[in-house]
XYZ file of C-alpha atoms in Angstrom:
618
model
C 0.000 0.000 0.000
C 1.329 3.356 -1.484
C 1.617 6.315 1.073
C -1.063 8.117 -1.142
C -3.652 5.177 -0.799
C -3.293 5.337 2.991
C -4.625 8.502 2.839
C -7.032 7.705 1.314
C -8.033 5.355 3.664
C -7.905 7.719 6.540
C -9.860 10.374 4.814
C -12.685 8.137 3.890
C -13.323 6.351 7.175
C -14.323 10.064 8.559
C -17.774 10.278 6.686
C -18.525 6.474 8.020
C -17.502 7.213 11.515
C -19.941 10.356 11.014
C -22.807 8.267 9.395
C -22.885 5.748 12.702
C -22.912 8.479 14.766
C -25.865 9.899 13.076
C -27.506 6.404 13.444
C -27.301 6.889 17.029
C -28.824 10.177 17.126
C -32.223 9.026 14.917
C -32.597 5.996 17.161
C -32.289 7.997 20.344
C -35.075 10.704 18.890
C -37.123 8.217 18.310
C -36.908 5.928 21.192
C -36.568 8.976 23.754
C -33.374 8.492 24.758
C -32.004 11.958 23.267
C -31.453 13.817 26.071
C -29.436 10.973 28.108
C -27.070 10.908 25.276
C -27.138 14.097 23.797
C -23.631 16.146 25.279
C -21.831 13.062 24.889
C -23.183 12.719 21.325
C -22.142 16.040 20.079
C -18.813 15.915 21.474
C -18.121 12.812 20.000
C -19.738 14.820 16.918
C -17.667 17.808 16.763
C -14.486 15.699 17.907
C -14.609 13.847 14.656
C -15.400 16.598 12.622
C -12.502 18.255 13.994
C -9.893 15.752 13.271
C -11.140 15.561 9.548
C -10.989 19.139 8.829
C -7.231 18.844 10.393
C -6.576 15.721 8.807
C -7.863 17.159 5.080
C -5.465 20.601 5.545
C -2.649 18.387 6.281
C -3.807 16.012 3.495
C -4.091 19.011 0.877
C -1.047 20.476 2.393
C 0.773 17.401 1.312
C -0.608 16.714 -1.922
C -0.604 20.614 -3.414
C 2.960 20.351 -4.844
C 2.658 16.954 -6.190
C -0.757 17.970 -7.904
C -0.201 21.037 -10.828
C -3.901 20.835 -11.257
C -5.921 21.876 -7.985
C -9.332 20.415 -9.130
C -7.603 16.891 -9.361
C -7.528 17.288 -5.725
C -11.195 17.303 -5.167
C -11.567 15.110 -8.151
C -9.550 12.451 -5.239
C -11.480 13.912 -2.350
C -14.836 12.960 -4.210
C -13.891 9.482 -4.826
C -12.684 8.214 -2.133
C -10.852 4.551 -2.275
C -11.055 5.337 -5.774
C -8.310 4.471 -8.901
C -6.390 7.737 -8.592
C -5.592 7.064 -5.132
C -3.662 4.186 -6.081
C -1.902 6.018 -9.347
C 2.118 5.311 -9.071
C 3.135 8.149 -10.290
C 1.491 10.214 -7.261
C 2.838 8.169 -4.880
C 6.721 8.178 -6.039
C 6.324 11.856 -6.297
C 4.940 11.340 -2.360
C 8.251 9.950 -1.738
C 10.380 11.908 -3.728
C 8.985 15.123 -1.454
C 9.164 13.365 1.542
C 12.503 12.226 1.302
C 13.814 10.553 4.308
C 11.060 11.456 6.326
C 8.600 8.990 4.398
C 8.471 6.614 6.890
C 7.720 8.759 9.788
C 4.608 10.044 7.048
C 3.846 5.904 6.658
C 3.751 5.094 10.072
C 1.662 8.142 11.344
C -0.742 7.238 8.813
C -0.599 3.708 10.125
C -1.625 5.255 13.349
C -4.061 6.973 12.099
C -5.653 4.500 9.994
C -6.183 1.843 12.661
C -7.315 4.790 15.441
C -10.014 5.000 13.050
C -10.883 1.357 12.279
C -11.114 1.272 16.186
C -13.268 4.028 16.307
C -15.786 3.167 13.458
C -15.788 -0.326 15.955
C -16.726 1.438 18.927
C -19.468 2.915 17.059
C -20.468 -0.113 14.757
C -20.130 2.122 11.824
C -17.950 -1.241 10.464
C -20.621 -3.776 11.205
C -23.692 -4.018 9.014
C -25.251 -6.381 11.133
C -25.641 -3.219 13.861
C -26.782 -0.788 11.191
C -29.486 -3.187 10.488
C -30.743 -3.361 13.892
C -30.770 -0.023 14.016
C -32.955 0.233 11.096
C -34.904 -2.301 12.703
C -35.524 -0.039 15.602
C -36.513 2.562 13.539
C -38.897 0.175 11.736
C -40.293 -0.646 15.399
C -41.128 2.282 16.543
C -42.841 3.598 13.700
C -44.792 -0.172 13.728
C -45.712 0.841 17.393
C -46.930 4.530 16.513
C -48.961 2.634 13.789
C -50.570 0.499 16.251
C -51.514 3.115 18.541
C -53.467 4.914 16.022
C -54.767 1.984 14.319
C -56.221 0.385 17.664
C -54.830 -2.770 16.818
C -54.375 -5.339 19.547
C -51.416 -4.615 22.229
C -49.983 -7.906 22.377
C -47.316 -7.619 19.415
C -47.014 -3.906 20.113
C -46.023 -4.887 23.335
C -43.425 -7.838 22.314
C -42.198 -5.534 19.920
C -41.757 -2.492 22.053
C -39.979 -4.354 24.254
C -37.588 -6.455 22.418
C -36.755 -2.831 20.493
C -35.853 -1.410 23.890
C -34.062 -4.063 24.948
C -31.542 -3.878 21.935
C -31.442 -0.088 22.563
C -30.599 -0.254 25.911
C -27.853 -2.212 25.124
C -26.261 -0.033 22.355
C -27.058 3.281 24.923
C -25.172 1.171 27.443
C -22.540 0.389 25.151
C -22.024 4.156 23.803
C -22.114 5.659 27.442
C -19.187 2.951 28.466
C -16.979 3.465 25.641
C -16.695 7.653 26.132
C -13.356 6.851 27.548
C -11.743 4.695 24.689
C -13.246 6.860 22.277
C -11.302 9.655 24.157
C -8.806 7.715 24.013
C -8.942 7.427 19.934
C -9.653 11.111 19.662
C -6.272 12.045 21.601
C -4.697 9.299 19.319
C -5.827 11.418 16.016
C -4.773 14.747 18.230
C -1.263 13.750 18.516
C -1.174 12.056 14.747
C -2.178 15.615 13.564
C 0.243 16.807 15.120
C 2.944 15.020 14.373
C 1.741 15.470 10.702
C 1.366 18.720 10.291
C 4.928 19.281 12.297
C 6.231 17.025 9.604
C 4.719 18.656 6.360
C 6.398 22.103 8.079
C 9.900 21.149 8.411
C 9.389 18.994 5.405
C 8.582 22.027 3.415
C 11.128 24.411 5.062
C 13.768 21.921 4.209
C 12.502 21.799 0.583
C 12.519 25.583 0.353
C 15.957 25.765 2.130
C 17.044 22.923 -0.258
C 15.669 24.605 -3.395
C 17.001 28.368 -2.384
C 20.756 26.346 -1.996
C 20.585 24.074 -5.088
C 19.506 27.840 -7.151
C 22.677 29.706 -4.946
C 25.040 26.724 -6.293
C 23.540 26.743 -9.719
C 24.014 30.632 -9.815
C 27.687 30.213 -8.256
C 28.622 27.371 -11.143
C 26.908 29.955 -13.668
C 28.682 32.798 -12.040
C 32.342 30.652 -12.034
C 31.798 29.010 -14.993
C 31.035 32.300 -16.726
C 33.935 34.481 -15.225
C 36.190 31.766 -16.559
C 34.866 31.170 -19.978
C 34.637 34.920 -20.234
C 38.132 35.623 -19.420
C 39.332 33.479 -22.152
C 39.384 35.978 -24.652
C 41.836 37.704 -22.923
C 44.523 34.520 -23.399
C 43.386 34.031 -26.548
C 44.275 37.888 -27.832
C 47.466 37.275 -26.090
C 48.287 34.407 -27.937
C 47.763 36.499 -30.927
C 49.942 38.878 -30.120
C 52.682 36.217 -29.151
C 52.404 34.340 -32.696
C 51.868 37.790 -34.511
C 55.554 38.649 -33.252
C 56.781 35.162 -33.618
C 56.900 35.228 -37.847
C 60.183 37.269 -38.264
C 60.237 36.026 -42.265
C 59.772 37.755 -45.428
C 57.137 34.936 -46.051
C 55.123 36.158 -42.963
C 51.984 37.182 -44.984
C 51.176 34.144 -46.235
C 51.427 32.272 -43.011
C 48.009 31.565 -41.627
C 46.688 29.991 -37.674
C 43.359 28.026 -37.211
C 42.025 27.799 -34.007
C 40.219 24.521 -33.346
C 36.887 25.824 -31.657
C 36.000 23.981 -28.523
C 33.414 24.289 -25.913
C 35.322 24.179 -22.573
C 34.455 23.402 -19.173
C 37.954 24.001 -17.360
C 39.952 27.049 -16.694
C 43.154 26.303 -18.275
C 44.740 28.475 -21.150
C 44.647 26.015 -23.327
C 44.511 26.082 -27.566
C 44.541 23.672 -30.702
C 45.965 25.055 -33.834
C 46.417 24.109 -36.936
C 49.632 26.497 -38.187
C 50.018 26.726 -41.912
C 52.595 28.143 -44.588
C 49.700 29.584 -46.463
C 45.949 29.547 -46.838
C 46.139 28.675 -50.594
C 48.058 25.855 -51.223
C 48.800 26.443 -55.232
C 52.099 26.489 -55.201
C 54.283 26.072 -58.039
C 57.575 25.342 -56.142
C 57.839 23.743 -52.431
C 57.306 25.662 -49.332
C 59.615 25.305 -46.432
C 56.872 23.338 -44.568
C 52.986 22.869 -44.646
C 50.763 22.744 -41.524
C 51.662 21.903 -37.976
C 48.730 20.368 -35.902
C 49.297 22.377 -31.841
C 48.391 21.752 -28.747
C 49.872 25.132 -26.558
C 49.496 25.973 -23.134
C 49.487 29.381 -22.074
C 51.113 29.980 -18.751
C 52.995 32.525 -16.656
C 56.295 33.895 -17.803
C 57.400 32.919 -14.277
C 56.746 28.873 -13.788
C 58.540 27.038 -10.795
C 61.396 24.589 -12.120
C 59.468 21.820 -10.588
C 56.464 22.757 -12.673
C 55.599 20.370 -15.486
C 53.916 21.635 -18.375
C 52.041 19.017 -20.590
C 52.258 20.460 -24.555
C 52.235 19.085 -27.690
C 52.208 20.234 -31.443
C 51.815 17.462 -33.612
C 52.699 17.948 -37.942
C 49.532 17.008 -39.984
C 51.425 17.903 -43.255
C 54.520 18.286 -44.113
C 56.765 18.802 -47.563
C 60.112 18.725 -48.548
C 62.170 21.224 -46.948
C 63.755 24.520 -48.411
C 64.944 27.611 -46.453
C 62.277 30.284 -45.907
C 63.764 33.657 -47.032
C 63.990 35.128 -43.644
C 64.702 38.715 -43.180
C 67.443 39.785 -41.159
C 66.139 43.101 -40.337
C 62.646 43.297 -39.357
C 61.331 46.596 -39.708
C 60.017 45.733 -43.090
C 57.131 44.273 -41.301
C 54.764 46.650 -39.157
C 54.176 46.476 -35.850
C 51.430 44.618 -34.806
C 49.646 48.001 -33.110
C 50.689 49.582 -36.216
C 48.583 47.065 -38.371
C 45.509 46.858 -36.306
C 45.322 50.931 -37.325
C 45.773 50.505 -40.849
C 45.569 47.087 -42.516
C 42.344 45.698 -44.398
C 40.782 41.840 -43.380
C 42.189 39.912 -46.197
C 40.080 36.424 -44.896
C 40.870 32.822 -46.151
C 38.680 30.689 -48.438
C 37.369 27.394 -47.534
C 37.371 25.394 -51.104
C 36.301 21.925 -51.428
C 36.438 19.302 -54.148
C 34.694 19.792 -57.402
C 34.195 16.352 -57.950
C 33.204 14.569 -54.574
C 32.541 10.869 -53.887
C 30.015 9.711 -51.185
C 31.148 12.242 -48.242
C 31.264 10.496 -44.888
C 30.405 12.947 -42.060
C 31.812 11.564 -38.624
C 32.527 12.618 -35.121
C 34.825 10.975 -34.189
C 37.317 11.741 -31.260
C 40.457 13.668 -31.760
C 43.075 11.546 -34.080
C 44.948 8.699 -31.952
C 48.093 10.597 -31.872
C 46.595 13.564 -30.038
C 45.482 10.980 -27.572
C 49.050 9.982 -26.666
C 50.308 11.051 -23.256
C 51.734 14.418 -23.989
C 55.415 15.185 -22.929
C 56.456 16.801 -19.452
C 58.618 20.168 -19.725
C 59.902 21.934 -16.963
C 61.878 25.035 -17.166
C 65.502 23.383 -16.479
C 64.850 21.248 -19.234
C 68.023 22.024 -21.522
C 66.109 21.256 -24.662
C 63.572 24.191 -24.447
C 64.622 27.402 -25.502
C 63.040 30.114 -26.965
C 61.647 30.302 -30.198
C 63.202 33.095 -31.899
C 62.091 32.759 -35.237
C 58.755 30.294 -35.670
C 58.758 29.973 -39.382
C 62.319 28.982 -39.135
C 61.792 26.672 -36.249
C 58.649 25.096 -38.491
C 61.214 24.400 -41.254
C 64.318 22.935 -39.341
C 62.094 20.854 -37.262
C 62.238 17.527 -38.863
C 60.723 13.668 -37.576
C 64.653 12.965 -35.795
C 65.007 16.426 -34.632
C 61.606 17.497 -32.907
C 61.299 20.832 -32.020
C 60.777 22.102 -28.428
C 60.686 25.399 -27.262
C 58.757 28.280 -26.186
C 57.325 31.750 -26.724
C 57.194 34.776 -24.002
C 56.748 38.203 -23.795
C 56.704 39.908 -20.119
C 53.723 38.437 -18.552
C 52.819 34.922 -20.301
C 54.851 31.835 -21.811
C 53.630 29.282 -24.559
C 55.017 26.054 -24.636
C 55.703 23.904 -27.657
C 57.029 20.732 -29.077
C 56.603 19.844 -32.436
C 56.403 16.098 -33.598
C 55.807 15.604 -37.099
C 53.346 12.981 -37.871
C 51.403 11.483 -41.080
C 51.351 13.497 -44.465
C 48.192 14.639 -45.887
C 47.407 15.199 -49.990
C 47.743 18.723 -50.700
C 44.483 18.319 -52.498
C 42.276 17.183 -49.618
C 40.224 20.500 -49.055
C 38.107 21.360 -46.296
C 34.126 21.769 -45.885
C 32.943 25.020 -44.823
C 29.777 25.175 -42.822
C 27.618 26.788 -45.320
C 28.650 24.003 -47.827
C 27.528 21.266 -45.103
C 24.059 23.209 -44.805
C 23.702 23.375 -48.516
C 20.899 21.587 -50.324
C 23.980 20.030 -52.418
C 25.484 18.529 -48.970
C 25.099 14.512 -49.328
C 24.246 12.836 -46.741
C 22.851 15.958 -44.429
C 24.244 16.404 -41.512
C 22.140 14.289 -38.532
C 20.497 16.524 -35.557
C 23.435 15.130 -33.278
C 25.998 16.860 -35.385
C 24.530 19.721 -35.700
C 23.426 20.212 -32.159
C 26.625 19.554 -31.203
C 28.305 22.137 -33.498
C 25.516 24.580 -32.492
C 27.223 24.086 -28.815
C 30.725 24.667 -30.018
C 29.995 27.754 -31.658
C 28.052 29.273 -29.080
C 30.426 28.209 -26.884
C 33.655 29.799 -28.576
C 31.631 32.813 -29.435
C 31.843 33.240 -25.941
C 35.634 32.194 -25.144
C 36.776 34.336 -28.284
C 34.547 37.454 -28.319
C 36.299 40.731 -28.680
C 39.987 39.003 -29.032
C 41.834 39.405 -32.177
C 40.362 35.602 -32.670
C 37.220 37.005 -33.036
C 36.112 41.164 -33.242
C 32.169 40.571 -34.866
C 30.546 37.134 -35.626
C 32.534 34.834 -37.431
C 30.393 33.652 -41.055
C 29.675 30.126 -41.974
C 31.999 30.648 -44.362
C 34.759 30.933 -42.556
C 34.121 28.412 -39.949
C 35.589 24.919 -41.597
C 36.006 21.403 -40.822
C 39.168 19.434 -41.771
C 39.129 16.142 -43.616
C 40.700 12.751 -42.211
C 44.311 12.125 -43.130
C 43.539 8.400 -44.025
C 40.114 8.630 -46.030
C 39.569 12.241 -47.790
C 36.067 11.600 -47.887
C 35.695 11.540 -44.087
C 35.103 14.951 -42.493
C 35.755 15.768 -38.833
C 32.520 16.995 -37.839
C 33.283 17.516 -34.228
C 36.545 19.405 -35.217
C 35.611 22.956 -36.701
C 38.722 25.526 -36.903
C 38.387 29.778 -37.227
C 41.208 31.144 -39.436
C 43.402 33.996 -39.316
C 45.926 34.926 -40.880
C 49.228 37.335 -39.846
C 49.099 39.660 -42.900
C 46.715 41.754 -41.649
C 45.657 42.632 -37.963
C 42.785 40.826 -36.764
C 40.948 43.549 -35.702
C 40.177 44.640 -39.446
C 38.777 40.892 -40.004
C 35.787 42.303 -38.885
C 34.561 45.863 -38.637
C 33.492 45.866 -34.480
C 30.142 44.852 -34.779
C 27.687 45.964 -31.777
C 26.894 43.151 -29.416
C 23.343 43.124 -30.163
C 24.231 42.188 -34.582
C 26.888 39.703 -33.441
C 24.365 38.080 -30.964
C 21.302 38.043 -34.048
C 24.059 37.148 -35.990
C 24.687 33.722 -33.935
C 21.063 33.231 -33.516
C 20.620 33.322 -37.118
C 23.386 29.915 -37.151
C 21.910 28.324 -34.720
C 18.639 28.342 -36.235
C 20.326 27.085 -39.350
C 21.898 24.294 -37.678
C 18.636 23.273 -35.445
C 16.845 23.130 -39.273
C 19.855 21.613 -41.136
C 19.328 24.250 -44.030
C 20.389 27.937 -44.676
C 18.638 31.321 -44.114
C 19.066 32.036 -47.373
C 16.651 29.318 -48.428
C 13.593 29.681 -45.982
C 10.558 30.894 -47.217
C 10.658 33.690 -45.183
C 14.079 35.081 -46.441
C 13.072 34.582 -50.108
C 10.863 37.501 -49.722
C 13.695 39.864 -49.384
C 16.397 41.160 -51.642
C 20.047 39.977 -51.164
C 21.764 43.744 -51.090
C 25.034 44.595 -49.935
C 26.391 42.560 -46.344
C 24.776 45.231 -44.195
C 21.071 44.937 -45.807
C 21.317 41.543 -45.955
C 22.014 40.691 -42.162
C 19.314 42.879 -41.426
C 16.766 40.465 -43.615
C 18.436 37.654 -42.216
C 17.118 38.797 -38.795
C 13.460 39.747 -40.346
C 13.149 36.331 -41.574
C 14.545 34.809 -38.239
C 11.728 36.588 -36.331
C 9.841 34.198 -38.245
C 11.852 31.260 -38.422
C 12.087 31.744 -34.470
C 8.532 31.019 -33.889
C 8.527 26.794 -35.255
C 12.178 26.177 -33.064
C 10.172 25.145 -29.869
C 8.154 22.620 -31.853
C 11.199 21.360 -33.900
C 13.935 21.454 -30.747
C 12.072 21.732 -27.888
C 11.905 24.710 -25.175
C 16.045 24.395 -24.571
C 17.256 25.356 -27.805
C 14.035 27.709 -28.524
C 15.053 29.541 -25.647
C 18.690 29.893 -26.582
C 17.652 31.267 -30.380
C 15.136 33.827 -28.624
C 18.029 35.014 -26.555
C 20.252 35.479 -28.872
C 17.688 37.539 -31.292
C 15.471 38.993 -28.317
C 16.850 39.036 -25.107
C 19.855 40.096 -25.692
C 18.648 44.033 -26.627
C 17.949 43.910 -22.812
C 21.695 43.233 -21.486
C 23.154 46.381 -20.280
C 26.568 47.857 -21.831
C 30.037 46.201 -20.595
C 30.487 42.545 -19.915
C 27.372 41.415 -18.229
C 26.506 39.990 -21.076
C 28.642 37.171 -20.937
C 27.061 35.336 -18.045
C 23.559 36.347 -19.302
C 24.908 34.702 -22.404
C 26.126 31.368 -20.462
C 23.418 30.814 -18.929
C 20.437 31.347 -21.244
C 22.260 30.138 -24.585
C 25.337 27.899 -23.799
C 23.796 25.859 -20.832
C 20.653 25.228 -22.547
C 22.441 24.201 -25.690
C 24.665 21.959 -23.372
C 21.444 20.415 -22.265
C 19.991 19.661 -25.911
C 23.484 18.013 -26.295
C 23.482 15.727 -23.341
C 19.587 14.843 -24.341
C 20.691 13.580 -27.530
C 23.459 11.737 -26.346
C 22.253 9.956 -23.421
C 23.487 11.229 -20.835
C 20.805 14.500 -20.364
């Protein structure tokens, strides 16, 4: 028996307890007994009465939060010992709000249950064998009134009369004895009340107590989690500016980083980059080297001999080697403030086959070798030095000879060792993200993958946001995945890379777009990758012109308005909720960085959430 149907049990046996009483009272009317019984009988009355008004506020007290709909409640209340007294579902959400105070509840109810078993006894509300005598009574003395006016002959009037009595007598007898064991019972339901309603308190305090420091702890994590993600940027801009010095070569325009966008959970300064000689790869003669797959840690300049740093940079692609022309003066190149003032975004290009096969889209983990146990460095460690010249250090570092060393500038290190690993065809091209959302895009990508891409982004929009990574909102264009070394028609789904290159200061990449564009901006990609297709091809968006970049993000956002509205139907509440930040309630975050956490919490976590669903573990 659940702790609901007990209840139950308990409420219902009030109303018999009542309906025996009231047995008592017509009998005693009739028989003239009324007055010998009648303060006892209405204290017994108002006694019971009593104890089920207490017993149906505790009752409703307990059931409110388990029941969203109130008239379900008196739905139960009306059918008592009925089927939804009995419904599972109520009574493991019973137990799931008492906790570990559900068998106190079960064993007061116990109490009470049997108190009023024992009671109903006492009054022979249980026993149909005494509510049929009483009727009989009843049936008597109306046959004697009959009698009387009928002049029929006394004799069975008499017999009657008296046998009626006789059974009366007994039951007055009976209910004038028991006054003390029904006092008894009464005091028994007193302290059950009691004990209940003390239990529901605390029992709800606790809950509220509970609730108010499970929402403090959520808002801490959000708060932490937050602060850290949004002080990211800052060690990703300084990572810029450390490889934006490091290319002292006359080749340093060509040279090119991609950032391997990740959504993280821990605090550490931590990057993946791809390095490469150049963003095109048409080249007629060799280049010193290709790309160099890197894992860097950013740390302070100042790190404790006995401080082991974990790095690695693993080659992708390499080529045969020939000398770089490297300048040996560098003013030729500007400074790096110098070119954030006056250079022009010269972005890379994302091309991928003309002619492609069946395309496999996978996401799998990171490649085996990037699983390996990365090396341990520690400042006394006579093979690190400092990298004076990276391009250089890219071409002399060769599969005998890895390279190990280090970047600084006054207030951070970055650590690197270079290991050169399998080559890749120069002809292997990577998919852009608006070519995997295309129409042309065989097969489409599955709602895992894109959900889980939809996290990533949102996620490094937040990590990279106003560094030199990342000054607006990023375009599908530019965000690419890479293809797997061994099979060229296998693409790394869970592995999209940002680039940038060196001959131009990142802050040009992107004019500084307002929060509130770069926000609609990433609302607009989401949408696209909860839908699997482009803006550009919704109904909605057709009825617009293209127009220059500015005109068109501003259609992009009309037809999201109405793109927004199908989401929760499509993705449920999570990701709806996410999109109509990022298009709506952002306008309402106030100037400086409070956006950040406002953007944690109502876009990243609930896209975190959609991912977790999807993968089991939600």
């Amino acid at each position: 028996m659940s702790g609901v149907e007990i209840a139950g049990l308990v409420l219902g046996a009030f109303p018999v307890a009542l309906t025996a009483l009231e047995k008592y009272r017509t009998v005693a009317r009739s028989l003239g007994f009324w007055w010998e019984i009648r303060l006892e009988y209405q204290k017994c009355s108002s006694e019971i009465s009593y104890h089920r008004v207490i017993f149906s506020r505790n009752l409703k007290q307990l059931l409110l939060p388990l029941v969203a709909d109130k008239d379900q409640i008196q739905r139960l209340v009306a059918d008592l010992g009925g089927a939804g007294w009995k419904d599972p579902e109520l009574a493991r959400q019973l137990e799931d709000r008492l906790q570990d105070s559900y068998e106190i509840y079960f064993h007061i109810m116990q109490q009470m249950n049997e108190a009023m078993n024992e009671l109903n006894k006492e009054l022979g509300g249980e026993k149909t064998g005494f509510q049929e005598k009483v009727s009989r009574l009843q049936v008597s003395k109306s046959w004697g009134k009959r009698q009387n006016t009928q002049h029929v002959p006394k004799t069975p009037k008499v017999k009657t009369s008296v046998k009626a009595n006789l059974e009366y007598e007994a039951y007055r007898i009976k209910f004038s004895v028991g006054e003390p064991n029904r006092k008894r019972l009464f005091d028994e339901l007193q302290t059950c009340n009691e004990r209940l309603e003390k239990l529901l308190g605390t029992s709800d305090v606790m809950a509220v107590l509970e609730s108010e420091n499970v929402s403090q702890q959520a808002s801490a994590a959000i708060s932490t989690m937050s602060t850290t993600m949004g002080r990211f940027w800052r060690h990703a801009d300084r990572l810029y500016s450390l490889l934006s010095g490091a290319w002292k070569c006359n080749c340093w325009g060509e040279h090119c980083v991609r950032m391997l966008l990740q959504h993280k959970t821990g605090a550490e300064a931590e990057f993946r980059l791809l390095f490469m000689f150049a963003a095109s790869r048409n080249f007629s003669t060799p280049t010193p080297w290709s790309s160099q797959d890197a894992h860097i840690k950013l740390l302070d300049a100042i790190l404790p001999a006995s401080e082991s740093v974990p790095i690695v940079m693993t080659s992708v692609t390499s080529s045969p080697a020939s000398t770089p022309n490297h300048r040996t003066a560098l003013p030729l190149r500007p400074s790096l403030g110098a070119q954030r003032k006056t250079s022009q975004s010269q972005s890379s290009t994302c091309v991928s086959n003309a002619e492609k096969p069946t395309i496999t889209l996978t996401s799998n983990l990171l490649p085996q070798a990037s699983r390996n146990p990365p090396p341990q460095f520690t400042d006394d460690d006579a093979s690190i030095s400092k990298i004076e010249n990276l391009c250089l250090s890219l071409s002399n570092s060769k599969p005998t000879t890895p390279l190990r060393g280090f970047l600084e500038d006054e207030d951070k290190r970055c650590y690197m060792s270079f290991v050169p690993q399998k080559v890749s065809s120069p002809t292997h091209r990577e998919a852009t993200l608006d070519q995997l959302l295309s129409p042309q895009a065989q097969p489409p990508l599955s709602r895992r993958q894109r959900y889980s891409s939809a996290l990533i982004l949102a996620s490094s929009f937040l990590q990279l946001r106003d560094s030199s990574w990342l000054k607006g909102c990023w375009s599908k264009s530019e965000i690419c995945f890479l293809r797997d070394c061994d099979d060229s028609n296998t693409i790394l789904l869970d592995r999209p890379y940002i680039t940038r290159n060196f001959s131009s200061p990142a802050s040009a990449i992107h004019v500084q777009n307002s929060n509130s564009s770069s926000f609609a901006a990433l609302g607009v990609v989401l949408l696209e990758l909860c839908f699997g297709t482009l803006i550009e091809n919704h109904p909605a968006r057709l009825q617009y012109p293209s127009g220059d970049e500015q005109t068109k993000s501003g259609f992009d956002q009309l037809a999201a308005f109405e793109w927004l509205k199908t989401v929760g139907e499509e993705a449920g509440p999570d990701y709806a909720g996410a999109v109509d930040w990022c298009l709506l309630g952002s306008k309402k975050v106030p100037d400086g960085d409070a956006w950040r956490r406002e953007l944690y919490q109502h876009v990243v976590q609930p896209l975190d959430l959609c991912h977790k669903y999807l993968h089991g573990n939600g």
